[in-house]
Short mmCIF file of C-alpha atoms in Angstrom, two decimals:
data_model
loop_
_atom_site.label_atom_id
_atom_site.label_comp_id
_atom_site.label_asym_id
_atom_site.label_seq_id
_atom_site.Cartn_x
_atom_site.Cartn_y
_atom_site.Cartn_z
CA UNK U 1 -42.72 79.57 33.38
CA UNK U 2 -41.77 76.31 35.19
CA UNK U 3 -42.48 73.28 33.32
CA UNK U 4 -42.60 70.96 35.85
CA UNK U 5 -45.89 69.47 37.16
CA UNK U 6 -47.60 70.78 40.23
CA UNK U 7 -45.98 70.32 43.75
CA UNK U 8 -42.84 69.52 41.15
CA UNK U 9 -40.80 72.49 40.83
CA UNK U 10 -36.85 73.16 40.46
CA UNK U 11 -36.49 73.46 44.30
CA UNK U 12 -39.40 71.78 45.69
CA UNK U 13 -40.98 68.32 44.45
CA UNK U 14 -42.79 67.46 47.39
CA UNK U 15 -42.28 65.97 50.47
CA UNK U 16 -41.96 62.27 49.47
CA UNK U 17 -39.66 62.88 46.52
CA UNK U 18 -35.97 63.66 47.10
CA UNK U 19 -34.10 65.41 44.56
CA UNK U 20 -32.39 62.49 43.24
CA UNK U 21 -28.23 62.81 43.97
CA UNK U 22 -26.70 62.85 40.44
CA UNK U 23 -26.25 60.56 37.59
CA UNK U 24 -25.90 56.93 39.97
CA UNK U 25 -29.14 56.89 40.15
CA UNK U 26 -31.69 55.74 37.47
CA UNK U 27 -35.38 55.45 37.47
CA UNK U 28 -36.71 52.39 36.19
CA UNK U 29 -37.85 51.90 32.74
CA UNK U 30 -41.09 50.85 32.10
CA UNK U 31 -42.67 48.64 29.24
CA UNK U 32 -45.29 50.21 27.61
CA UNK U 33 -47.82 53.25 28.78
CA UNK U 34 -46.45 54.17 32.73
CA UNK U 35 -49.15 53.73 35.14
CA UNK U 36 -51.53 56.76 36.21
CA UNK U 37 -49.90 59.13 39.01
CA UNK U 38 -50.69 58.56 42.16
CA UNK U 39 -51.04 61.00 44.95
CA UNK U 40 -49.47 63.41 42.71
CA UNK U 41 -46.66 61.15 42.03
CA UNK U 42 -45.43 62.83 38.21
CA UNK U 43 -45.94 60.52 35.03
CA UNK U 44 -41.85 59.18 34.23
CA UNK U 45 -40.74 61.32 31.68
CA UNK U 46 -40.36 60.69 28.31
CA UNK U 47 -36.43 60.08 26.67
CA UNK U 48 -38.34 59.67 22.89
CA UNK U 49 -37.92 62.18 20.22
CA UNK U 50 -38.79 65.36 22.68
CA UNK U 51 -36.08 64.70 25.10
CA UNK U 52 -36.13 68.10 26.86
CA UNK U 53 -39.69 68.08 27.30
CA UNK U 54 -40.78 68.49 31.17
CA UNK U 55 -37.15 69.84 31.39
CA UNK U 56 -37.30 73.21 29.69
CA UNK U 57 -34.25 72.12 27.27
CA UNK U 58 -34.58 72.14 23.90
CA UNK U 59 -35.27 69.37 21.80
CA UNK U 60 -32.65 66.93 20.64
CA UNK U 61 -32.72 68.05 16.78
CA UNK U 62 -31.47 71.09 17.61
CA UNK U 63 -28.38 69.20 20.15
CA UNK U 64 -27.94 65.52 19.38
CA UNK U 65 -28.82 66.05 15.43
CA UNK U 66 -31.78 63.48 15.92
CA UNK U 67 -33.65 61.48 18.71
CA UNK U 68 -32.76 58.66 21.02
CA UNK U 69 -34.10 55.07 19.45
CA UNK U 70 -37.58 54.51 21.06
CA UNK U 71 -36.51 50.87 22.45
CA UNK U 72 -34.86 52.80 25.39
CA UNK U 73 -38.63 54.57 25.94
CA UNK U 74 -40.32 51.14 25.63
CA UNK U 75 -37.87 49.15 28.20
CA UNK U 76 -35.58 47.29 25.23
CA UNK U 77 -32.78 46.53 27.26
CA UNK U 78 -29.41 46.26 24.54
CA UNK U 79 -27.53 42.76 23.80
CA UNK U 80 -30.53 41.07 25.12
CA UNK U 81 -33.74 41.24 22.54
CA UNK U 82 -34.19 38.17 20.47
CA UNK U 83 -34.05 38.14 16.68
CA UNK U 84 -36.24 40.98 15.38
CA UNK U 85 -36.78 43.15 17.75
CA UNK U 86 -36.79 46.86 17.34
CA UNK U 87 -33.66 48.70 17.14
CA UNK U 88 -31.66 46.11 15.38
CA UNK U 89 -30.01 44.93 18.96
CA UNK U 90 -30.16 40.93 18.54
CA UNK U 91 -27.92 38.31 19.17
CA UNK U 92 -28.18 38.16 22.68
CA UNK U 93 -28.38 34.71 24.61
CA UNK U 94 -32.10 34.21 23.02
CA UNK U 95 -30.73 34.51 19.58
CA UNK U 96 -28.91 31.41 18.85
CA UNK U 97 -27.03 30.77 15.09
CA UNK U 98 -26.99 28.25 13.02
CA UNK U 99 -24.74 25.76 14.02
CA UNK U 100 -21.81 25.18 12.01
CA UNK U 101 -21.96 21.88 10.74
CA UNK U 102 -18.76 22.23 8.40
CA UNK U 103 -16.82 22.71 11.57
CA UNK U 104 -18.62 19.86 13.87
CA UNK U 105 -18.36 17.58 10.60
CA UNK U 106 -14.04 18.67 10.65
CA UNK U 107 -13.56 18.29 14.42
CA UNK U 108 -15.81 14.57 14.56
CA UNK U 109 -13.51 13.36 11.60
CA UNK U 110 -10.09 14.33 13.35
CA UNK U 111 -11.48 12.81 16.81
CA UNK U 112 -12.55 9.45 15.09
CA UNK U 113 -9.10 9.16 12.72
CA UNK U 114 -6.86 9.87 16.08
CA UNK U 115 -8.85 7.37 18.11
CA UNK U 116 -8.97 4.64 15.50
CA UNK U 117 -5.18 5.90 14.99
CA UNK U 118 -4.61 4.95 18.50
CA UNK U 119 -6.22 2.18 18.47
CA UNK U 120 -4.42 0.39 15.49
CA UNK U 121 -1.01 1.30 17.49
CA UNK U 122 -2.31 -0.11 20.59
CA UNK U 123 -3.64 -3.08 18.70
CA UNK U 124 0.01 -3.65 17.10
CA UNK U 125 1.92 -3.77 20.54
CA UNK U 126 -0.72 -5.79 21.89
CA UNK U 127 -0.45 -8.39 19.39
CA UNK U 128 3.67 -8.43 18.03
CA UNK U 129 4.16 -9.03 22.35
CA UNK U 130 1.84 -12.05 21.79
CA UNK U 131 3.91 -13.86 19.32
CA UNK U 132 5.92 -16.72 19.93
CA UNK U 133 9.06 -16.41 18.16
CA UNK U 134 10.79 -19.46 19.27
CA UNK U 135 12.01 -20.85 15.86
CA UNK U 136 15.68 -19.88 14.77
CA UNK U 137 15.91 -20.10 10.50
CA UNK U 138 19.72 -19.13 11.45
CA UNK U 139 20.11 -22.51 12.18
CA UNK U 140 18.90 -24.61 9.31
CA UNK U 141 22.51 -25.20 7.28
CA UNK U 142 22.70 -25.64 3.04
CA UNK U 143 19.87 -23.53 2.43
CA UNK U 144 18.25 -23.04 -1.31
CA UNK U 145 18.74 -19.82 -2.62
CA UNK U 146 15.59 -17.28 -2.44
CA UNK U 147 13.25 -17.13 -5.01
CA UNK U 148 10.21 -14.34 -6.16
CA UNK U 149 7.49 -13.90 -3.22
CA UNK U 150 7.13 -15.52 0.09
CA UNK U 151 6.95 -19.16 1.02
CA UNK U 152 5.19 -20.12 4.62
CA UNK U 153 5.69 -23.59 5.68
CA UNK U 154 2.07 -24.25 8.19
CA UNK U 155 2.61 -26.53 10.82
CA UNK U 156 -0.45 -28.05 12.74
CA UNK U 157 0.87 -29.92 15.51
CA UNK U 158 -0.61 -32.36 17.89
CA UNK U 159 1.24 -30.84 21.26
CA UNK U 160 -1.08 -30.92 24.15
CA UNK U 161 0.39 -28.26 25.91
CA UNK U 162 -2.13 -26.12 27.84
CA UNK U 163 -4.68 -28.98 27.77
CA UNK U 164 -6.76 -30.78 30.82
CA UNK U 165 -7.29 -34.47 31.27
CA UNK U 166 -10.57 -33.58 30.59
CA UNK U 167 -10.06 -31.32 27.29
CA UNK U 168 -7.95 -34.53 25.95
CA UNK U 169 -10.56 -36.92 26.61
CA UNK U 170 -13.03 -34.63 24.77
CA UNK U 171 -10.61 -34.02 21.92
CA UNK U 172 -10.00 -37.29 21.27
CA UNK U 173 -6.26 -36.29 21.47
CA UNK U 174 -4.85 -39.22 23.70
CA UNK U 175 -2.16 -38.44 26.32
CA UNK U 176 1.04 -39.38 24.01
CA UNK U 177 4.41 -36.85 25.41
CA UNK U 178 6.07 -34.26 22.49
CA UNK U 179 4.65 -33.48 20.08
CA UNK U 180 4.26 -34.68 16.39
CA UNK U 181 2.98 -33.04 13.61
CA UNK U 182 -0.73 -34.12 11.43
CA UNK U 183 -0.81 -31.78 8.73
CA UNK U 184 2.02 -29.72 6.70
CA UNK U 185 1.43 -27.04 4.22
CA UNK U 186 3.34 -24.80 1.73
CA UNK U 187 1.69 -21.71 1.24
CA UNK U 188 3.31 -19.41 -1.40
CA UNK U 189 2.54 -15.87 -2.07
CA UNK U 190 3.16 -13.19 -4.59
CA UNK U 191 1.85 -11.34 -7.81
CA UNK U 192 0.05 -14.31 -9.30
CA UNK U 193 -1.96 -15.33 -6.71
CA UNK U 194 -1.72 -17.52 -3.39
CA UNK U 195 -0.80 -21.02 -4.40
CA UNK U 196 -1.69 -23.87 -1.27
CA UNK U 197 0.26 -26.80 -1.17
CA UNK U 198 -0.55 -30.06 1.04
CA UNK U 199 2.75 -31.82 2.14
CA UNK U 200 0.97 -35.47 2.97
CA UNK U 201 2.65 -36.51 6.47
CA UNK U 202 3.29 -40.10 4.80
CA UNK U 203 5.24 -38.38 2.34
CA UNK U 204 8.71 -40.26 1.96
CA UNK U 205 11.53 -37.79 2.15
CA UNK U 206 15.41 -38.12 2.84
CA UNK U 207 17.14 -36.90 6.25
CA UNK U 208 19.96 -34.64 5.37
CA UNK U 209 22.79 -33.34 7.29
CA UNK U 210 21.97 -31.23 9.98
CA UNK U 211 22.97 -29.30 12.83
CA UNK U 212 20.95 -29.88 16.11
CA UNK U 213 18.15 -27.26 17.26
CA UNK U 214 19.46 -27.62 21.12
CA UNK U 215 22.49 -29.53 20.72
CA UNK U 216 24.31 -27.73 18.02
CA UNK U 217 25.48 -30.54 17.17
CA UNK U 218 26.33 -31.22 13.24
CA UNK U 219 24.34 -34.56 12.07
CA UNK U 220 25.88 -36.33 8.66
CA UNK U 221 23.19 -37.38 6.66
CA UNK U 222 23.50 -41.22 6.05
CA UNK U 223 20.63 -41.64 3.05
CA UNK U 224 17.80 -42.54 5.85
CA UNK U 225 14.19 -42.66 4.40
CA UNK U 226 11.75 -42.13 6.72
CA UNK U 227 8.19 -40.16 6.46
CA UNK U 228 8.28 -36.74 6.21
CA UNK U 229 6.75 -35.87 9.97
CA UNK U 230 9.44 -38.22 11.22
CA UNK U 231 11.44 -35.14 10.79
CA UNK U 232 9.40 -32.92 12.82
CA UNK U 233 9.19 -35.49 15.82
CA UNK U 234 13.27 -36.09 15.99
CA UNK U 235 14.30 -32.36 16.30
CA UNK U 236 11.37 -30.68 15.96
CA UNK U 237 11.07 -27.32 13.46
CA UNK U 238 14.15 -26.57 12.25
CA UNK U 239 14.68 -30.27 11.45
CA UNK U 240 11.66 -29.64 9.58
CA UNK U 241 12.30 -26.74 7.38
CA UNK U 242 15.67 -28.35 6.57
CA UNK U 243 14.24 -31.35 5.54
CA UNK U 244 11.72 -29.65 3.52
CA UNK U 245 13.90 -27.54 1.77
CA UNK U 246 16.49 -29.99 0.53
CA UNK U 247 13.62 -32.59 -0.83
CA UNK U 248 12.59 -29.61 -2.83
CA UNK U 249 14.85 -27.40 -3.46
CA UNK U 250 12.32 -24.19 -2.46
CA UNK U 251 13.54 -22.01 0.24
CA UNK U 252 11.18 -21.35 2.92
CA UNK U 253 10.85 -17.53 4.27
CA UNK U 254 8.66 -18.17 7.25
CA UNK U 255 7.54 -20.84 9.71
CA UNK U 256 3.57 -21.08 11.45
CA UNK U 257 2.79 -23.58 14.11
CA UNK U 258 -0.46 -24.42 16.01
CA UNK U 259 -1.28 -26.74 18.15
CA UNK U 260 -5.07 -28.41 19.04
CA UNK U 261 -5.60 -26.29 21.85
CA UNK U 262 -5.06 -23.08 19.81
CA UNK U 263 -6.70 -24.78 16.78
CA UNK U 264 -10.11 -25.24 18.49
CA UNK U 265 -9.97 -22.01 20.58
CA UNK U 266 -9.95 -19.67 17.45
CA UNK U 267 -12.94 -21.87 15.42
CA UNK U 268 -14.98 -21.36 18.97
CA UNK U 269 -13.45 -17.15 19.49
CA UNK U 270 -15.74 -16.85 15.76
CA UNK U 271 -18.58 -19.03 16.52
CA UNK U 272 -17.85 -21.95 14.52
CA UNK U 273 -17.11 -22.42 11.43
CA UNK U 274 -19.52 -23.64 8.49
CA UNK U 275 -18.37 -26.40 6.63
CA UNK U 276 -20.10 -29.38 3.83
CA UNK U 277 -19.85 -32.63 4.63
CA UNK U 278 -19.56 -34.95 1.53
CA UNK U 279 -22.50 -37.43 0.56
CA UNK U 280 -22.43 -39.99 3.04
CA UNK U 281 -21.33 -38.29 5.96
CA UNK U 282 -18.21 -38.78 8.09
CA UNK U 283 -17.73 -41.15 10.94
CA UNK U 284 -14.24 -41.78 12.55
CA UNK U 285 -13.80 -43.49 16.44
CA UNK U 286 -10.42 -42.04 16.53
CA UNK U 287 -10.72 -38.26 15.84
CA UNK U 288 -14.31 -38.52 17.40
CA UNK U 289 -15.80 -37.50 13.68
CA UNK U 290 -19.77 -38.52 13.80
CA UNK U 291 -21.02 -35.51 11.15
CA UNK U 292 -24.31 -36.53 8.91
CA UNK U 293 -23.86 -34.85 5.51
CA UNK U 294 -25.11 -31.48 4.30
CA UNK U 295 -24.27 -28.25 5.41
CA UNK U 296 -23.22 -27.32 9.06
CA UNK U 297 -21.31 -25.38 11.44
CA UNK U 298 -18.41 -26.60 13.40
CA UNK U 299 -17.50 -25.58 16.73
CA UNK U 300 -13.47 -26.39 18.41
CA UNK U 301 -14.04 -29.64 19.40
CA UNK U 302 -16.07 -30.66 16.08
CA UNK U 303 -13.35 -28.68 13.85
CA UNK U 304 -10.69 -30.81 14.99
CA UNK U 305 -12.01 -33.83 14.35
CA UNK U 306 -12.91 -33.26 11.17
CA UNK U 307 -9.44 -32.28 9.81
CA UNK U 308 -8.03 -35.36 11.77
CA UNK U 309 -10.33 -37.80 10.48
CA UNK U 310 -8.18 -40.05 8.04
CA UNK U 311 -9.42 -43.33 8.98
CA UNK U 312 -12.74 -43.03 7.07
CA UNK U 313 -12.04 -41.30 4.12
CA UNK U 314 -11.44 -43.68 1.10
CA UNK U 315 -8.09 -41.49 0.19
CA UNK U 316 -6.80 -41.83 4.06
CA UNK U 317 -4.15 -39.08 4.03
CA UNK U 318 -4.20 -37.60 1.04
CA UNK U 319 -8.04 -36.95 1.28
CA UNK U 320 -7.19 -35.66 4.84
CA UNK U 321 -5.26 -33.19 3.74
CA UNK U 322 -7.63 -31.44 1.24
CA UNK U 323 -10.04 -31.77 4.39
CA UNK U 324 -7.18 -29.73 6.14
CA UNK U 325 -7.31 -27.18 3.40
CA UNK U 326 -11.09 -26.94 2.88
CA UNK U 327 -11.76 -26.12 6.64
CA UNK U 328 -8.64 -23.37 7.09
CA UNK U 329 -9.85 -21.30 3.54
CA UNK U 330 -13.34 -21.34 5.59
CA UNK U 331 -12.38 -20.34 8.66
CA UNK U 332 -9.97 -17.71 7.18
CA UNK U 333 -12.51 -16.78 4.79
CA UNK U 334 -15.22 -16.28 8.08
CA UNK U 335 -12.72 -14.42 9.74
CA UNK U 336 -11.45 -11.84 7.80
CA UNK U 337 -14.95 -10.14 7.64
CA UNK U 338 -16.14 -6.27 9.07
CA UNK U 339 -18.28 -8.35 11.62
CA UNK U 340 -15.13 -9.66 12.92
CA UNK U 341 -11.97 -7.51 12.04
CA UNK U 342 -14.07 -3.88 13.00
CA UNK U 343 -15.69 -5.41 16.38
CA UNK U 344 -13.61 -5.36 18.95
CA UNK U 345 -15.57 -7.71 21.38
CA UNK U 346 -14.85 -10.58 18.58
CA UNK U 347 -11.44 -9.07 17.03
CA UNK U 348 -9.78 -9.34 20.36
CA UNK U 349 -10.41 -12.63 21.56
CA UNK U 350 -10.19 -14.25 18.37
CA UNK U 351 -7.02 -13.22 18.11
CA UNK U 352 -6.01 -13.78 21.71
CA UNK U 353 -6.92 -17.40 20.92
CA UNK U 354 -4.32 -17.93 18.23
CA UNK U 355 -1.56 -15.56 19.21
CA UNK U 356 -1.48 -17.41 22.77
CA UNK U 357 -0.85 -20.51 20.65
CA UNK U 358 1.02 -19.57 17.58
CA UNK U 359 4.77 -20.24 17.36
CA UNK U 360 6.76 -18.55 14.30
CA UNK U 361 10.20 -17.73 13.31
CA UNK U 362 11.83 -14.87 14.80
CA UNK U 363 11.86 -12.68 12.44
CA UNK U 364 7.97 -12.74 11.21
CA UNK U 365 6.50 -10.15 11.94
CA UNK U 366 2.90 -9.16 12.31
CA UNK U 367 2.49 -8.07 8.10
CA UNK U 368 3.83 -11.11 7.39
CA UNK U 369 1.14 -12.85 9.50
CA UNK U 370 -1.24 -10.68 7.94
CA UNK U 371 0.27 -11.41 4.35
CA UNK U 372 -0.66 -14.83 5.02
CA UNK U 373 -3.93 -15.24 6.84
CA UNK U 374 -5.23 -12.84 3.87
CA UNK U 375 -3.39 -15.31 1.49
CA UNK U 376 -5.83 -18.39 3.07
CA UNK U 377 -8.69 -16.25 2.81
CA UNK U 378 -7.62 -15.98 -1.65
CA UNK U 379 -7.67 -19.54 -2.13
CA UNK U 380 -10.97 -19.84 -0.71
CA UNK U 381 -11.82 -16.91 -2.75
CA UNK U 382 -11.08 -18.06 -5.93
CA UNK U 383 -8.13 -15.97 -6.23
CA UNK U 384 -5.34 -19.00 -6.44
CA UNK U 385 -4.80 -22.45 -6.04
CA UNK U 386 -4.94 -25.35 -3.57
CA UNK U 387 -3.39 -28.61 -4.31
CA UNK U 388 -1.55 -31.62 -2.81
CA UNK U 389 2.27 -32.26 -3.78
CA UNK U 390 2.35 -34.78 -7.16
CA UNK U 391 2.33 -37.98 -5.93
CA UNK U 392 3.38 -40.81 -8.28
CA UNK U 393 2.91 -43.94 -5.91
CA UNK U 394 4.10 -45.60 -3.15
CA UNK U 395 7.89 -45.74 -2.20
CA UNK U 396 9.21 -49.38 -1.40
CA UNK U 397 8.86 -48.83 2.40
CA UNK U 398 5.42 -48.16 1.78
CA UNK U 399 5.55 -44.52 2.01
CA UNK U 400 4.11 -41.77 -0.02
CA UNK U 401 6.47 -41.12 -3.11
CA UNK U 402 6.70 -37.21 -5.17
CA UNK U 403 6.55 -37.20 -8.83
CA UNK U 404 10.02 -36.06 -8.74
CA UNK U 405 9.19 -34.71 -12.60
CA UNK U 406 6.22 -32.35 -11.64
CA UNK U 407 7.84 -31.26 -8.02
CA UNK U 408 11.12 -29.58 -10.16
CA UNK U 409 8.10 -27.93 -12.71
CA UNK U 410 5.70 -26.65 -9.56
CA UNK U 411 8.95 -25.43 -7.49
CA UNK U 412 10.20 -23.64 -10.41
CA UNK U 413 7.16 -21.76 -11.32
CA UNK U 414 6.98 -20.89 -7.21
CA UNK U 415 10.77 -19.34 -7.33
CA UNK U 416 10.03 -17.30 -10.03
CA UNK U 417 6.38 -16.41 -9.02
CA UNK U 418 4.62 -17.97 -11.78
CA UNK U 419 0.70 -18.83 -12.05
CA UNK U 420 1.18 -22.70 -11.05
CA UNK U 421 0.07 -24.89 -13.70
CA UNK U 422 1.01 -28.27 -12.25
CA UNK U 423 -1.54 -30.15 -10.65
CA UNK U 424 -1.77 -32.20 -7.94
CA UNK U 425 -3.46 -35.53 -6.10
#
């Protein structure tokens, strides 16, 4: 009996329908029901669970031990049904997983902490190649021994390097040559909080022997009283420290200068600095100083003024200098904040505008600077002490004099890095 449809047999399938010419070939599979014959064009056969039917085989129980899945009769094409389909055969390009956030949340992590790694490095270099390291401690001769913590001696100088006719005129700095110094400061850190000390410029001190920064030259000291920036003008830093240390007997570890240019460029790299005037308000021709009183924010040119003003302030110096302090615990205070220190579009030129400026001692180094400006930020904070140098009157030239009594007590309690309890003018 042949099996086959009509006009379909074993030798003969009609004229339009080739014997096919072995397994390369393969008829394509349908979806669903196959369409009605045409022009006795045979129905596809079926590959379900009577696979020899319309072949004369026998069925696959009896060969294969079971039948062929029915997604291969209905068109499911394998590795390529989505999630659910028949047959089991998903995860094909339509069937996404879940994504794996554990491994995302690993790999973000690793790229942020090498990029912020980077970063810091870069930062580093960038800013230890920025510092001027033009002061040589080597030099100063007879030096105190060292004590507990760290002792900065702040410089703010009145050099006009770097500035235009113009900038002077608007600073109010005049045109004078050198360099002298307006405000001196002690800062002292170490395990019982940052201790600020105000070194009035007036303050009457005694020239000892010394050895010339350029000359190398060994000076004899002869007794000679003068006021303690004297020191600074005639040989400039070194002269300073040397002078500093043997009128107190405290060793000093590092040395910070600025000048006016640098001073007004970092208040304006924050945007100013905000700072209360006293009752009354403050008004000085010299240092350009017209501020009513209340609350406000500085900018560079106003900033400088107001810690140069001495002329109309009842305490002329000595009320200057706890000006001085006020305004750098602010502006330390206003810059060591996430806005600033995690931005780099303000971190950057902020510090651009001191480091260009800055001159230390060569061998401070960038935690040192960091020691300090953090130091600043803990007297504003509450976290030690600001103060002016014990003054007990005037020295017969007219000068400033220490209370030689309470200077031995405070520099004591700084060598051996004790909470100060001495107080100050």
């Amino acid at each position: 009996m042949n099996d086959w449809p009509e006009g379909w047999s074993g030798n003969n399938r009609g004229g339009d329908y080739a014997q096919p010419d072995g397994p390369r070939v393969m008829r394509q599979v349908r979806r669903g029901p196959s369409a009605p014959p045409q022009g006795g064009v045979p129905q596809q056969p079926s590959y379900g669970d009577s696979y020899g039917d319309g072949y004369g085989n026998s069925g696959p129980d009896q060969q294969y031990g079971g039948g062929y899945n029915s997604d291969y009769n209905t068109g499911q094409v394998y590795g390529v049904g989505g999630a659910g389909g028949s047959g089991g055969h998903g995860g094909g390009r339509g069937d996404r997983g879940a994504p794996n956030w554990g491994r995302r949340i690993k790999l973000t992590a690793i790229t942020v902490t090498v990029v912020l790694l980077a970063t810091t490095i870069g930062t580093y270099f960038w800013a230890d190649s920025k510092l001027n390291r033009e002061v040589d401690l080597s030099k100063v001769i007879e030096r105190p021994d060292e004590g507990e913590g760290t002792n900065y001696l702040i410089v703010g100088s009145d050099s006009r390097a770097g500035l235009s006719d113009e900038q002077k005129k608007e600073l109010h700095t005049g045109s004078a040559d050198g360099k002298r110094t307006d405000s001196m400061m002690i800062l002292h850190t170490g395990s019982n909080g940052p201790t600020l000390i105000s070194l009035p410029r007036d303050s009457n001190v005694e020239i000892p022997s010394f050895v010339g920064s350029e000359s190398g030259k060994t000076y004899k000291g002869t007794g000679r009283q003068v006021k303690l920036n004297a020191a600074y003008a005639e040989d400039g830093p070194e002269l300073l420290v040397r002078t500093v240390e043997a009128n107190t007997g405290l060793r000093i570890d590092h040395y910070v200068e600025i000048g006016f240019a640098g001073f007004a460029n970092i208040v304006d790299a924050v945007g100013g600095v905000e700072i209360e005037i006293p009752k009354g308000g403050m008004k000085d021709t010299k240092s350009g100083a017209d501020f009513e009183a209340g609350k406000q924010t500085l900018n560079g040119e106003q900033a400088l003024a107001f810690v140069r003003t001495r002329y109309a302030l009842a305490g002329s110096d000595l009320d200057r200098t706890k000006n001085q302090q006020k305004f750098l615990a602010a502006l330390a205070s206003q810059t060591a904040t996430p806005s600033t220190v995690l931005n780099p579009f303000k971190l950057y030129p902020t510090m651009s505008a001191g480091l260009d400026t800055l001159i230390v001692d060569k061998d401070m180094s960038l935690f040192d600077l960091a020691d300090m400006f953090w130091a600043m930020k803990g007297v504003t904070g509450g976290d030690g002490k600001s103060m002016n140098m014990p003054i007990s009157g005037n020295s017969a030239n007219g000068n400033l004099q220490w209370d030689t009594a309470k200077v031995k007590q405070l520099v004591e309690q700084l060598k051996n890095d004790e909470t100060v309890t001495v107080s100050g003018n």
